[in-house]
Amino acid sequence: MNHTSDRFIDNSRAALANPVLQAALANLKRGFPINRAEVVADLPEFEELRNVARDIKDHTLDHLDVYLEIYERNVRASGGKVHWARNAKEARDTIMRICRDAGARTVTKGKSMVVEEIGLNEALDASEIRRVETDLGEYIIQLRDEPPSHIIVPAVHVTKEEIGDAFREAHEGLDPTRALSEPADITAEARTRLREAYFSAEVGITGANFLVAESGSSIIVTNEGNGDLTQTLARTHVVVASLEKIVPTMEDAFAILRLLARSSTGQEFSVYTSVSNGPKRSDDLDGPKAYHVVLVDNGRSSMLGTNQQDMLRCIQCAACINHCPVYSAVGGHAYGWIYPGPMGAVLTPSLTNIAASAHLPNASTFCGQCEQVCPMKIPLIKMMRHHRNSAHQQGHGGKVSKFALFFWSYFAGRPALYRTLTGIGVGVLAALAIGRGRLKSLPLVGGWTANRDLPAPEGGTFLTRYRRGER
Amino acid sequence: MSETRDVILSTIRQSLRRGPIYGEARAALEERIRSHPRHLIPSRAGQPPAALIDLFIAKARAASTSVVEVSDRGEIPQAVMDYLANENLPARLVQAPGLHDLDWAAAPTVEVRMGAAEKADEASLSKGLAGVAETGTLLLVSGPENPTTLNFVPPTHLVVLFRNDVVPAYEDAWDLLRVNGTNPRSANFITGPSRTGDIEQKIQIGVHGPLRLHLILVGR
Ligand code: SF4
């Protein structure tokens, strides 16, 4: 997809002025974080498991070459093929070749961020092959020809009315009197339409949440069951995964799985955790006849051994996104690439280039919520600082301050919003605002406010309300 | 192709500032895989058997799985018939070959076909290898006895599970496979019917996979 991270400020302005998007983001804020808090409270071992998970991934990354070799050996042993791709183009070319060799006319796809990352959708759409997204959210944005705005709920910015309209436009033969106003109607219509695709697809492409070295298995975690239909019913199953998805054993995967759904959607476990191992066996009654894995590097091997290595622990749960006040204010599209929120602010500059995404590491109020909820204990704030420093050294500093000012003034003008979004206590903000309606500093851009004193337009009102004990 | 592979592996080693790992260090990594040590298991999985069954049922229900208990396998057909009738569903299903010895004489109105699921199938019946108490999760594994399509294609999925197969944690369920020495093509951990929150974050049950997941728990 096109990269518009360099337009972050303009993107953000537009997002803040879009009432539909603001309502959707408010929904998001009320959903996942609350569910997460409940299930985390229900698992006393949660904190200790975060340490365990961090250590498993650190061990794996430190020996990544060995575990990849063992993984490859075991995929082969179960009859699958492993393909290696250094960059997006190699990955796309490999997958397109597999599709053509399989005689693909229809390709079904499960949700996968790395597949978005390598730009496979554009390659498929430019070919004669029909691409059918099977994750409901992905299907919706495919019909609307939009990029995802969240890594777990890609169509979070779309209203049900807009979905109904998109279905009416795209679904030939749809009875015009048929109701499509409620989520249940829409879900039923999607179910009917996609069923045909699962059964006709020659190739099914999925991502992987884990690749297991000990057995050469791939694991996908979903709620809809679309990934399972995709990988079970197509004649050829292609797994696309980035290198860091490897874990040594199933025990390692289980430890991290205990954190994944809880951190992500606030479920104790996702509906489907499916472990796949090679193609259909001789006595199996179903399953794909061919099983391919495309291992994508695309810049990750170079992050090892640097101050960006910790980011390779990311399991893409989106907890940092769901708890981020900046994401909650501007949504995913503002970030200009597929990875939004704090994880995107760290990952995008590593995977793309610092100049185009120089704003992103500043898309933070440095409130620290992301780090507190990250199940893999990734020091997101510190890593954003590293990127900011590199951007500064490379001469992108001007943009950086402009960005900081934009966000600073946005939140300074809305202390109540800032407080709600970040959960930072009223008292803290009140202390920061020190009377005269001016904010001396905000845990936002440390150095920036040190020698500047900016007006806080609603500070007075806010403080008055605070004194009256209103919240 | 293999050239690409070697470039990636050597970039990894360069970044990690070391060469390939041989000898003892390598053996230690192979040993970690061979012994696959367990990590911290939540204490909720450490309860006595009766409490674990209760936990399993409660967690399964919380995930929208409906659960019925029967005392022995002879009662399974009746339980299936009753469930389909109560839900106003047609008395037809496709059954896992592994359950071939069920005696349907007790439920003569139910039409049973054996095999993998097809597009038009409305209900399926399969056998769970294990139930995981910690989250009310079922483990089903593929093979000629239990085709994977039964778990995903029909809108109604019924699963037979024996009480003895309820285990505390995911690791215990996986050990059942390790002990058998089987490495199935597909192993599905299933916690409730299919669902989505993709439309305005409102949870909808039954999107691509089953709309209904019904568990028949067998044994005393
Ligand atoms: S950075 Fe942490 S919280 Fe954010 S998506 Fe990755 S693992 Fe989840």
XYZ file of C-alpha atoms and ligand atoms in Angstrom:
699
model
C 0.000 0.000 0.000
C 0.997 3.627 -0.405
C 2.971 5.022 2.384
C 1.641 8.336 3.744
C 3.421 8.447 7.091
C 5.074 11.680 5.985
C 1.640 13.319 6.020
C 0.874 12.310 9.590
C -0.110 15.801 10.734
C -2.483 16.431 7.836
C -3.899 12.942 8.192
C -4.448 13.573 11.893
C -6.200 16.893 11.373
C -8.634 15.257 8.998
C -9.209 12.405 11.436
C -9.933 14.738 14.351
C -12.542 16.545 12.273
C -14.322 13.328 11.240
C -17.267 12.661 13.598
C -17.927 9.147 12.257
C -14.376 8.121 12.948
C -14.451 9.735 16.375
C -17.553 7.728 17.306
C -15.900 4.495 16.135
C -12.776 5.217 18.131
C -14.848 5.945 21.215
C -16.423 2.502 20.772
C -13.030 0.883 20.569
C -11.886 2.557 23.751
C -14.911 1.304 25.619
C -14.486 -2.255 24.347
C -11.110 -3.985 24.315
C -9.366 -2.201 27.224
C -12.242 -2.918 29.597
C -12.445 -6.571 28.601
C -8.716 -6.864 28.917
C -8.698 -5.443 32.425
C -11.324 -7.998 33.480
C -9.567 -11.094 32.188
C -6.181 -9.924 33.402
C -7.608 -9.441 36.886
C -8.873 -13.012 36.653
C -5.408 -14.485 36.058
C -3.110 -13.839 39.021
C -0.129 -15.162 37.070
C -0.505 -12.598 34.288
C 2.390 -10.382 35.338
C 4.756 -13.287 35.827
C 3.723 -14.708 32.453
C 4.823 -11.469 30.804
C 8.339 -12.092 32.065
C 8.183 -15.693 30.905
C 7.011 -14.646 27.449
C 9.690 -11.981 27.148
C 12.387 -14.503 28.063
C 11.107 -17.112 25.605
C 11.212 -14.620 22.749
C 14.588 -13.204 23.756
C 16.038 -16.698 23.816
C 14.506 -17.455 20.436
C 15.741 -14.234 18.822
C 19.253 -14.801 20.164
C 19.277 -18.183 18.389
C 17.012 -17.322 15.498
C 19.217 -18.891 12.814
C 19.274 -22.247 14.597
C 15.540 -22.348 15.252
C 14.778 -21.359 11.661
C 16.953 -24.217 10.427
C 15.249 -26.701 12.728
C 11.854 -25.359 11.702
C 12.662 -25.715 8.013
C 13.905 -29.278 8.498
C 10.647 -30.240 10.205
C 8.385 -28.575 7.637
C 10.165 -30.618 4.977
C 9.821 -33.782 7.025
C 6.047 -33.349 7.065
C 5.887 -32.781 3.326
C 5.776 -28.985 3.186
C 8.014 -26.537 1.315
C 9.801 -23.529 2.793
C 10.609 -20.463 0.682
C 12.789 -17.623 1.929
C 12.286 -14.000 0.937
C 14.676 -11.180 1.755
C 12.275 -8.391 0.931
C 8.722 -7.587 -0.084
C 9.359 -8.095 -3.783
C 10.892 -11.537 -3.368
C 8.001 -12.529 -1.130
C 5.396 -11.293 -3.620
C 7.121 -12.956 -6.560
C 7.368 -16.258 -4.703
C 3.708 -16.235 -3.692
C 2.547 -15.226 -7.167
C 4.607 -18.062 -8.639
C 3.082 -20.573 -6.208
C -0.396 -19.298 -7.117
C 0.259 -19.594 -10.843
C 1.825 -23.056 -10.502
C -1.288 -24.110 -8.600
C -3.433 -22.825 -11.457
C -5.112 -20.323 -9.161
C -8.130 -18.456 -10.429
C -9.459 -17.628 -6.971
C -7.297 -17.043 -3.909
C -8.861 -16.817 -0.461
C -6.938 -14.948 2.207
C -7.007 -14.942 5.974
C -5.933 -11.817 7.841
C -2.191 -11.318 7.955
C -0.289 -8.117 8.584
C 2.878 -9.308 6.871
C 0.860 -10.044 3.745
C -0.301 -6.417 3.824
C 3.277 -5.357 4.471
C 4.668 -7.017 1.348
C 1.969 -5.515 -0.877
C 0.604 -8.840 -2.079
C -2.923 -7.488 -2.465
C -1.816 -5.037 -5.121
C 0.114 -7.768 -6.945
C -2.893 -10.104 -6.930
C -5.256 -7.342 -8.019
C -2.981 -6.484 -10.936
C -3.076 -10.121 -12.060
C -5.851 -12.258 -13.497
C -6.378 -13.928 -10.105
C -9.471 -13.098 -8.052
C -8.551 -12.173 -4.464
C -11.148 -12.789 -1.764
C -10.495 -11.542 1.754
C -12.219 -13.845 4.230
C -11.778 -12.032 7.526
C -14.983 -9.995 7.762
C -13.152 -6.762 8.523
C -10.683 -7.309 5.687
C -13.534 -8.193 3.336
C -15.264 -4.916 4.191
C -12.201 -2.816 3.499
C -11.511 -4.777 0.324
C -14.980 -3.832 -0.953
C -14.342 -0.211 0.033
C -10.829 -0.285 -1.434
C -9.229 1.017 1.758
C -6.248 0.050 3.885
C -6.822 -1.451 7.357
C -7.034 1.033 10.222
C -6.282 -1.412 13.053
C -4.287 -4.641 13.133
C -7.034 -6.695 14.823
C -10.221 -4.955 13.674
C -9.225 -3.578 10.273
C -12.626 -2.001 9.536
C -13.050 -0.360 12.928
C -13.541 3.006 11.216
C -16.514 1.853 9.096
C -20.140 2.173 10.261
C -22.717 -0.549 9.733
C -24.585 1.693 7.307
C -21.462 2.072 5.214
C -20.957 -1.709 5.277
C -24.551 -2.243 4.141
C -23.963 0.184 1.251
C -20.718 -1.529 0.254
C -22.471 -4.929 0.211
C -25.355 -3.614 -1.891
C -22.941 -2.222 -4.407
C -20.744 -5.304 -4.639
C -23.088 -8.251 -4.184
C -24.736 -9.038 -7.466
C -28.242 -10.388 -7.270
C -28.795 -9.131 -3.731
C -32.512 -8.605 -3.130
C -32.950 -4.821 -2.739
C -35.601 -5.340 -0.054
C -33.293 -7.481 2.046
C -32.465 -5.828 5.368
C -28.797 -5.048 5.894
C -29.159 -2.565 8.690
C -28.071 -4.669 11.663
C -24.760 -6.421 12.306
C -26.555 -9.788 12.338
C -27.938 -9.228 8.803
C -24.549 -8.167 7.534
C -22.814 -11.143 9.106
C -25.319 -13.555 7.573
C -24.900 -12.017 4.126
C -21.097 -12.197 4.389
C -21.311 -15.816 5.493
C -23.355 -16.769 2.443
C -21.156 -14.900 -0.034
C -17.833 -16.115 1.275
C -18.876 -19.750 1.495
C -18.767 -19.996 -2.275
C -15.207 -18.592 -2.314
C -13.823 -21.052 0.246
C -14.980 -23.992 -1.832
C -13.845 -22.641 -5.182
C -10.398 -21.288 -4.201
C -7.391 -23.154 -5.536
C -5.062 -21.389 -3.103
C -5.683 -20.260 0.472
C -3.219 -17.795 1.992
C -2.943 -17.273 5.742
C -0.488 -15.630 8.061
C 0.811 -17.303 11.197
C 0.818 -16.214 14.808
C 3.523 -18.752 15.544
C 5.827 -21.100 13.680
C 6.884 -24.000 15.867
C 10.444 -25.235 15.317
C 10.028 -28.620 17.020
C 7.352 -29.801 14.594
C 7.442 -27.417 11.647
C 3.867 -26.391 12.440
C 2.179 -23.051 11.816
C -0.386 -21.713 14.275
C -3.165 -19.273 13.468
C -5.365 -17.666 16.104
C -8.763 -16.375 14.992
C -12.327 -15.873 16.177
C -14.231 -16.119 12.924
C -13.035 -19.466 11.618
C -12.251 -17.889 8.253
C -8.577 -18.764 8.493
C -9.439 -22.403 9.104
C -11.816 -22.606 6.163
C -9.181 -20.885 4.028
C -6.397 -23.289 4.951
C -8.512 -26.465 5.012
C -10.590 -26.131 1.855
C -8.144 -24.746 -0.723
C -6.028 -27.260 -2.646
C -2.868 -25.351 -1.777
C -2.213 -23.666 1.562
C 0.366 -20.887 1.621
C 1.530 -19.639 5.011
C 3.223 -16.246 4.942
C 5.132 -15.354 8.080
C 7.911 -13.052 9.145
C 11.029 -14.627 10.636
C 10.354 -13.642 14.243
C 7.166 -15.718 14.462
C 9.306 -18.714 15.412
C 9.091 -20.336 18.837
C 11.050 -23.461 19.721
C 8.271 -25.648 21.172
C 4.524 -25.909 21.696
C 5.112 -25.200 25.396
C 6.647 -21.876 24.395
C 3.651 -21.140 22.190
C 1.184 -22.000 24.973
C 2.893 -19.650 27.415
C 2.564 -16.759 24.969
C -0.949 -17.805 23.913
C -2.075 -17.266 27.509
C -1.237 -13.602 27.011
C -2.312 -13.091 23.411
C -6.122 -13.118 23.449
C -6.277 -11.587 26.909
C -4.161 -8.641 25.772
C -5.798 -8.348 22.402
C -9.588 -8.630 22.517
C -9.847 -9.295 26.240
C -10.904 -12.920 25.724
C -9.316 -15.644 27.819
C -8.628 -17.602 24.656
C -9.559 -16.907 21.077
C -12.201 -19.151 19.542
C -9.796 -20.976 17.225
C -6.143 -21.738 17.844
C -5.227 -24.014 14.971
C -1.996 -25.905 14.502
C -1.232 -26.976 10.908
C 1.416 -29.382 9.836
C 2.152 -30.013 6.191
C -0.269 -31.178 3.502
C -3.039 -33.740 3.705
C -1.840 -37.184 4.786
C -2.526 -40.191 2.612
C -5.458 -41.369 4.744
C -6.921 -37.912 5.506
C -10.396 -37.176 4.175
C -9.752 -33.442 3.849
C -7.044 -30.791 3.966
C -4.822 -29.087 1.355
C -2.765 -31.173 -1.076
C 0.191 -28.799 -0.896
C 1.610 -26.762 1.988
C 4.043 -23.880 1.453
C 5.621 -21.500 3.916
C 7.049 -18.187 2.767
C 9.450 -16.818 5.380
C 9.733 -13.060 5.063
C 12.700 -11.103 6.375
C 12.037 -7.595 4.997
C 14.429 -5.818 7.337
C 13.992 -7.897 10.468
C 17.330 -9.712 10.410
C 18.996 -6.298 10.510
C 17.033 -5.249 13.599
C 18.674 -8.033 15.592
C 21.563 -6.941 17.740
C 20.426 -3.298 17.593
C 18.332 -1.179 19.936
C 15.335 -2.264 17.819
C 15.655 -5.994 18.544
C 13.080 -5.887 21.359
C 10.405 -4.978 18.822
C 10.794 -8.438 17.289
C 9.114 -9.835 20.391
C 5.865 -8.217 19.246
C 2.966 -10.664 18.886
C 0.718 -8.030 17.264
C -1.920 -8.194 19.945
C -2.764 -4.477 19.541
C -2.969 -3.820 23.293
C -0.641 -0.828 22.880
C -2.872 0.515 20.101
C -6.084 0.011 22.067
C -4.651 1.912 25.028
C -2.963 4.710 23.114
C -4.451 8.215 23.514
C -2.990 9.312 20.194
C -4.462 6.348 18.302
C -7.762 6.913 20.093
C -7.758 10.483 18.838
C -6.684 10.017 15.227
C -7.308 6.358 14.301
C -5.158 4.091 12.188
C -5.158 5.687 8.763
C -3.395 8.799 10.044
C -0.265 6.739 10.601
C -0.028 6.268 6.877
C 1.062 2.654 6.838
C -0.343 -0.648 8.010
C 1.056 -0.625 11.542
C -0.535 2.106 13.662
C -0.245 3.168 17.288
C 2.841 2.674 19.424
C 3.849 -0.610 17.778
C 3.641 1.101 14.400
C 5.526 4.142 15.631
C 8.403 1.816 16.494
C 8.133 -0.763 13.710
C 7.375 1.439 10.702
C 10.597 3.491 10.874
C 12.595 0.255 11.305
C 11.003 -1.472 8.347
C 10.671 1.507 6.031
C 12.887 4.517 6.299
C 13.212 7.135 8.946
C 12.675 10.109 6.645
C 9.222 9.066 5.469
C 8.063 8.094 8.918
C 9.938 10.663 11.002
C 6.738 11.885 12.642
C 5.615 8.552 13.922
C 7.918 8.080 16.906
C 6.514 11.397 18.116
C 2.948 10.189 17.867
C 2.980 9.634 21.555
C 2.122 11.520 24.675
C 4.734 9.424 26.470
C 2.023 8.481 28.954
C 3.486 4.982 29.139
C 0.198 3.054 28.899
C 1.468 1.082 25.916
C 4.414 -0.277 27.853
C 2.270 -1.113 30.827
C -0.062 -3.268 28.766
C 2.414 -4.781 26.312
C 2.380 -8.510 27.093
C 5.878 -8.901 25.677
C 7.314 -6.074 27.800
C 8.608 -4.155 24.829
C 10.077 -0.810 25.970
C 8.066 1.126 23.399
C 8.711 4.588 24.820
C 12.446 4.125 24.955
C 12.442 2.770 21.420
C 10.487 5.748 20.145
C 13.131 7.940 21.741
C 15.846 6.054 19.861
C 14.038 6.693 16.612
C 13.521 10.358 17.448
C 17.192 10.730 18.118
C 18.141 9.069 14.841
C 15.635 11.216 12.985
C 17.120 14.281 14.596
C 20.649 13.255 13.717
C 19.583 12.670 10.145
C 18.160 16.172 9.946
C 14.447 15.521 10.230
C 14.221 17.557 13.422
C 12.126 20.367 11.986
C 9.251 18.053 11.253
C 9.611 16.554 14.670
C 8.989 19.776 16.576
C 6.145 20.749 14.317
C 4.605 17.425 15.069
C 5.140 17.723 18.784
C 3.533 21.146 18.805
C 0.513 19.820 16.959
C -0.106 17.063 19.445
C 0.827 19.070 22.420
C -1.690 21.744 21.597
C -4.333 19.191 20.818
C -4.115 17.537 24.209
C -3.313 20.688 26.135
C -6.607 22.050 24.902
C -8.434 18.973 26.074
C -7.135 18.024 29.506
C -10.258 16.075 30.332
C -9.883 14.077 27.162
C -6.223 13.576 27.853
C -7.026 12.367 31.341
C -9.709 9.968 30.154
C -7.553 8.630 27.389
C -4.510 8.087 29.480
C -6.021 7.343 32.830
C -3.624 9.852 34.328
C -5.136 11.217 37.514
C -6.902 14.531 37.571
C -4.576 15.701 40.302
C -1.538 15.216 38.135
C -2.935 17.328 35.349
C -4.167 19.963 37.741
C -0.732 20.204 39.231
C 0.710 20.571 35.770
C -1.670 23.329 34.860
C -0.624 25.465 37.835
C -3.445 27.955 38.039
C -3.157 30.509 35.317
C -4.570 28.301 32.609
C -1.131 27.567 31.266
C 0.404 24.173 31.125
C 4.048 24.235 32.065
C 4.761 20.717 31.058
C 2.848 17.685 29.983
C 4.148 14.151 29.955
C 4.137 14.512 26.226
C 7.295 15.719 24.658
C 9.619 16.100 27.635
C 12.184 18.495 26.280
C 9.836 20.477 24.149
C 7.956 22.230 26.914
C 10.973 22.735 29.124
C 11.567 26.203 27.790
C 8.131 26.982 26.481
C 4.989 27.929 28.299
C 1.907 27.331 26.240
C -1.670 28.409 26.829
C -4.091 25.744 27.967
C -7.352 27.061 26.539
C -9.703 25.075 28.747
C -7.422 24.862 31.711
C -9.378 27.329 33.827
C -12.702 25.690 33.329
C -11.148 22.344 33.938
C -9.601 23.442 37.190
C -12.788 25.066 38.354
C -14.649 21.860 37.759
C -11.932 19.962 39.494
C -12.211 22.169 42.583
C -15.931 21.599 42.673
C -15.216 17.920 42.719
C -16.872 17.267 39.370
C -15.325 14.712 37.174
C 16.386 -19.994 -3.493
C 18.868 -21.614 -1.124
C 21.090 -18.630 -1.808
C 18.411 -16.337 -0.376
C 18.144 -18.592 2.614
C 21.887 -18.420 3.233
C 21.923 -14.642 2.892
C 19.169 -14.317 5.492
C 20.798 -16.733 7.912
C 24.157 -15.047 7.584
C 22.622 -11.589 8.067
C 21.050 -12.899 11.261
C 24.434 -14.134 12.480
C 26.166 -10.919 11.517
C 23.566 -8.868 13.343
C 23.962 -11.072 16.393
C 27.744 -10.701 16.014
C 28.550 -14.390 15.965
C 29.042 -17.287 13.598
C 26.984 -20.468 13.275
C 26.321 -22.336 16.507
C 27.947 -25.772 16.705
C 28.921 -28.325 19.307
C 27.675 -28.125 22.837
C 25.798 -24.881 22.403
C 23.898 -26.333 19.482
C 23.231 -29.558 21.384
C 21.766 -27.518 24.250
C 19.277 -25.936 21.866
C 18.342 -29.313 20.370
C 17.927 -30.621 23.912
C 15.604 -27.736 24.820
C 13.429 -28.833 21.922
C 13.650 -32.523 22.756
C 12.685 -31.978 26.406
C 10.245 -29.106 25.617
C 10.138 -27.825 29.219
C 6.883 -26.365 30.506
C 6.635 -22.812 31.721
C 4.458 -21.317 34.432
C 1.004 -22.959 34.411
C -1.808 -20.926 35.975
C -2.844 -22.179 39.398
C -6.478 -22.453 38.303
C -5.381 -25.553 36.361
C -4.051 -27.145 39.547
C -7.388 -28.011 41.140
C -8.669 -31.483 42.091
C -10.466 -33.408 39.279
C -14.064 -32.651 40.307
C -13.369 -28.923 40.545
C -11.575 -29.052 37.195
C -14.638 -30.505 35.489
C -16.738 -27.718 36.992
C -14.214 -25.142 35.816
C -14.161 -26.680 32.343
C -17.953 -26.578 32.039
C -18.226 -23.063 33.435
C -15.533 -21.726 31.109
C -17.019 -23.503 28.088
C -20.425 -21.996 28.817
C -18.885 -18.576 29.334
C -17.513 -18.894 25.787
C -21.063 -19.648 24.499
C -20.582 -23.412 24.134
C -23.744 -25.224 25.213
C -23.050 -28.258 27.374
C -25.110 -31.346 28.196
C -23.935 -34.210 30.389
C -24.842 -37.857 29.754
C -23.758 -40.824 31.809
C -22.561 -43.198 29.089
C -21.987 -43.422 25.363
C -25.273 -45.221 24.794
C -27.030 -41.953 25.590
C -25.226 -39.908 22.953
C -27.683 -40.453 20.038
C -30.657 -39.440 22.162
C -28.808 -36.335 23.343
C -28.038 -35.427 19.727
C -31.649 -35.943 18.664
C -32.953 -33.852 21.560
C -30.544 -31.029 20.870
C -31.428 -30.818 17.170
C -35.147 -30.897 18.020
C -34.840 -28.211 20.702
C -32.978 -25.933 18.338
C -35.534 -26.552 15.568
C -32.847 -27.978 13.342
C -33.321 -30.721 10.749
C -32.590 -34.203 12.113
C -29.589 -34.766 9.842
C -25.873 -34.741 10.393
C -22.487 -35.805 9.145
C -20.575 -37.861 11.658
C -16.888 -38.427 12.279
C -15.904 -41.955 11.189
C -14.234 -42.345 14.590
C -17.707 -42.491 16.170
C -18.868 -45.317 13.869
C -19.889 -47.566 16.747
C -22.618 -45.228 18.013
C -25.930 -47.060 17.983
C -28.473 -44.767 16.363
C -31.354 -47.168 17.044
C -32.193 -45.025 20.057
C -32.620 -41.982 17.809
C -34.173 -43.410 14.658
C -35.294 -40.064 13.242
C -31.749 -38.773 12.862
C -30.254 -39.227 9.400
C -26.548 -39.921 9.711
C -23.871 -39.778 7.050
C -20.235 -40.612 7.764
C -17.237 -38.685 6.387
C -15.874 -35.196 5.808
C -18.219 -32.203 5.707
C -19.575 -30.780 2.473
C -20.939 -27.366 1.655
C -24.576 -28.289 2.208
C -24.154 -30.106 5.539
C -26.154 -28.463 8.303
C -24.737 -30.225 11.351
C -21.722 -32.331 12.266
C -20.756 -34.611 15.111
C -17.136 -35.165 16.016
C -15.053 -36.425 18.890
C -12.854 -34.244 21.048
C -9.437 -35.565 21.985
C -9.345 -33.441 25.125
C -11.082 -30.666 27.005
C -8.859 -28.032 28.561
C -10.239 -26.870 31.891
C -8.389 -23.569 32.167
C -10.457 -21.901 29.443
C -13.181 -24.425 28.533
C -11.364 -25.258 25.306
C -11.785 -28.374 23.155
C -8.924 -30.023 21.278
C -9.860 -31.815 18.064
C -7.282 -33.429 15.827
C -7.480 -34.343 12.165
C -7.204 -37.788 10.660
C -9.397 -40.327 8.905
C -11.345 -40.692 12.164
C -12.027 -36.978 12.568
C -11.946 -34.846 9.398
C -11.171 -31.168 10.071
C -14.003 -29.864 7.883
C -16.495 -31.178 10.460
C -15.221 -28.491 12.831
C -15.704 -25.541 10.505
C -18.093 -26.071 7.617
C -21.557 -26.890 9.033
C -23.354 -24.164 10.984
C -23.965 -26.525 13.891
C -21.111 -28.488 15.427
C -21.696 -31.133 18.090
C -18.740 -32.591 19.921
C -18.551 -35.722 22.027
C -16.032 -35.574 24.851
C -15.382 -38.117 27.563
C -15.084 -36.786 31.091
C -11.788 -38.608 31.551
C -10.356 -36.541 28.737
C -10.788 -33.254 30.580
C -7.281 -32.080 31.445
C -6.034 -29.071 33.411
C -3.976 -27.106 30.873
C -3.153 -26.833 27.142
C 0.163 -28.565 27.775
C -1.646 -31.600 29.199
C -3.825 -31.817 26.113
C -0.773 -31.617 23.883
C 0.946 -34.342 25.893
C -1.839 -36.717 24.867
C -0.606 -36.273 21.313
C 3.039 -36.516 22.258
C 2.422 -39.774 24.119
C 0.629 -41.221 21.097
C 3.555 -40.141 18.987
C 1.057 -38.671 16.564
C 1.719 -35.448 14.765
C -1.607 -34.750 13.076
C -1.893 -32.500 10.051
C -4.236 -30.260 11.951
C -4.999 -29.757 15.625
C -7.752 -27.315 16.513
C -8.219 -25.756 19.923
C -11.811 -24.536 19.901
C -13.354 -22.251 22.521
C -16.974 -21.546 21.654
C -18.762 -20.901 18.352
C -17.297 -18.664 15.686
C -17.621 -14.936 16.292
C -16.657 -11.491 15.094
C -16.507 -7.968 16.451
C -15.773 -6.476 13.062
C -19.026 -4.564 12.741
C -18.965 -1.601 15.093
C -17.372 -3.787 17.741
C -20.642 -5.581 18.407
C -20.033 -9.270 18.986
C -21.854 -11.446 16.467
C -21.903 -15.190 16.958
C -21.509 -17.396 13.903
C -19.682 -15.717 11.095
C -17.691 -18.183 9.001
C -17.386 -21.138 11.334
C -20.243 -22.733 13.310
C -23.056 -20.633 14.770
C -23.618 -23.237 17.453
C -21.125 -25.366 19.354
C -22.748 -28.063 21.469
C -20.746 -30.276 23.775
C -21.937 -33.689 24.909
C -19.879 -34.607 27.951
C -19.943 -38.348 28.524
C -19.306 -40.282 31.748
C -19.804 -40.045 35.433
S 4.066 -3.849 20.930
Fe 3.319 -5.144 22.605
S 1.250 -4.396 23.003
Fe 1.841 -3.594 21.006
S 1.067 -5.090 19.541
Fe 3.182 -5.674 19.985
S 3.038 -7.147 21.664
Fe 1.061 -6.105 21.558
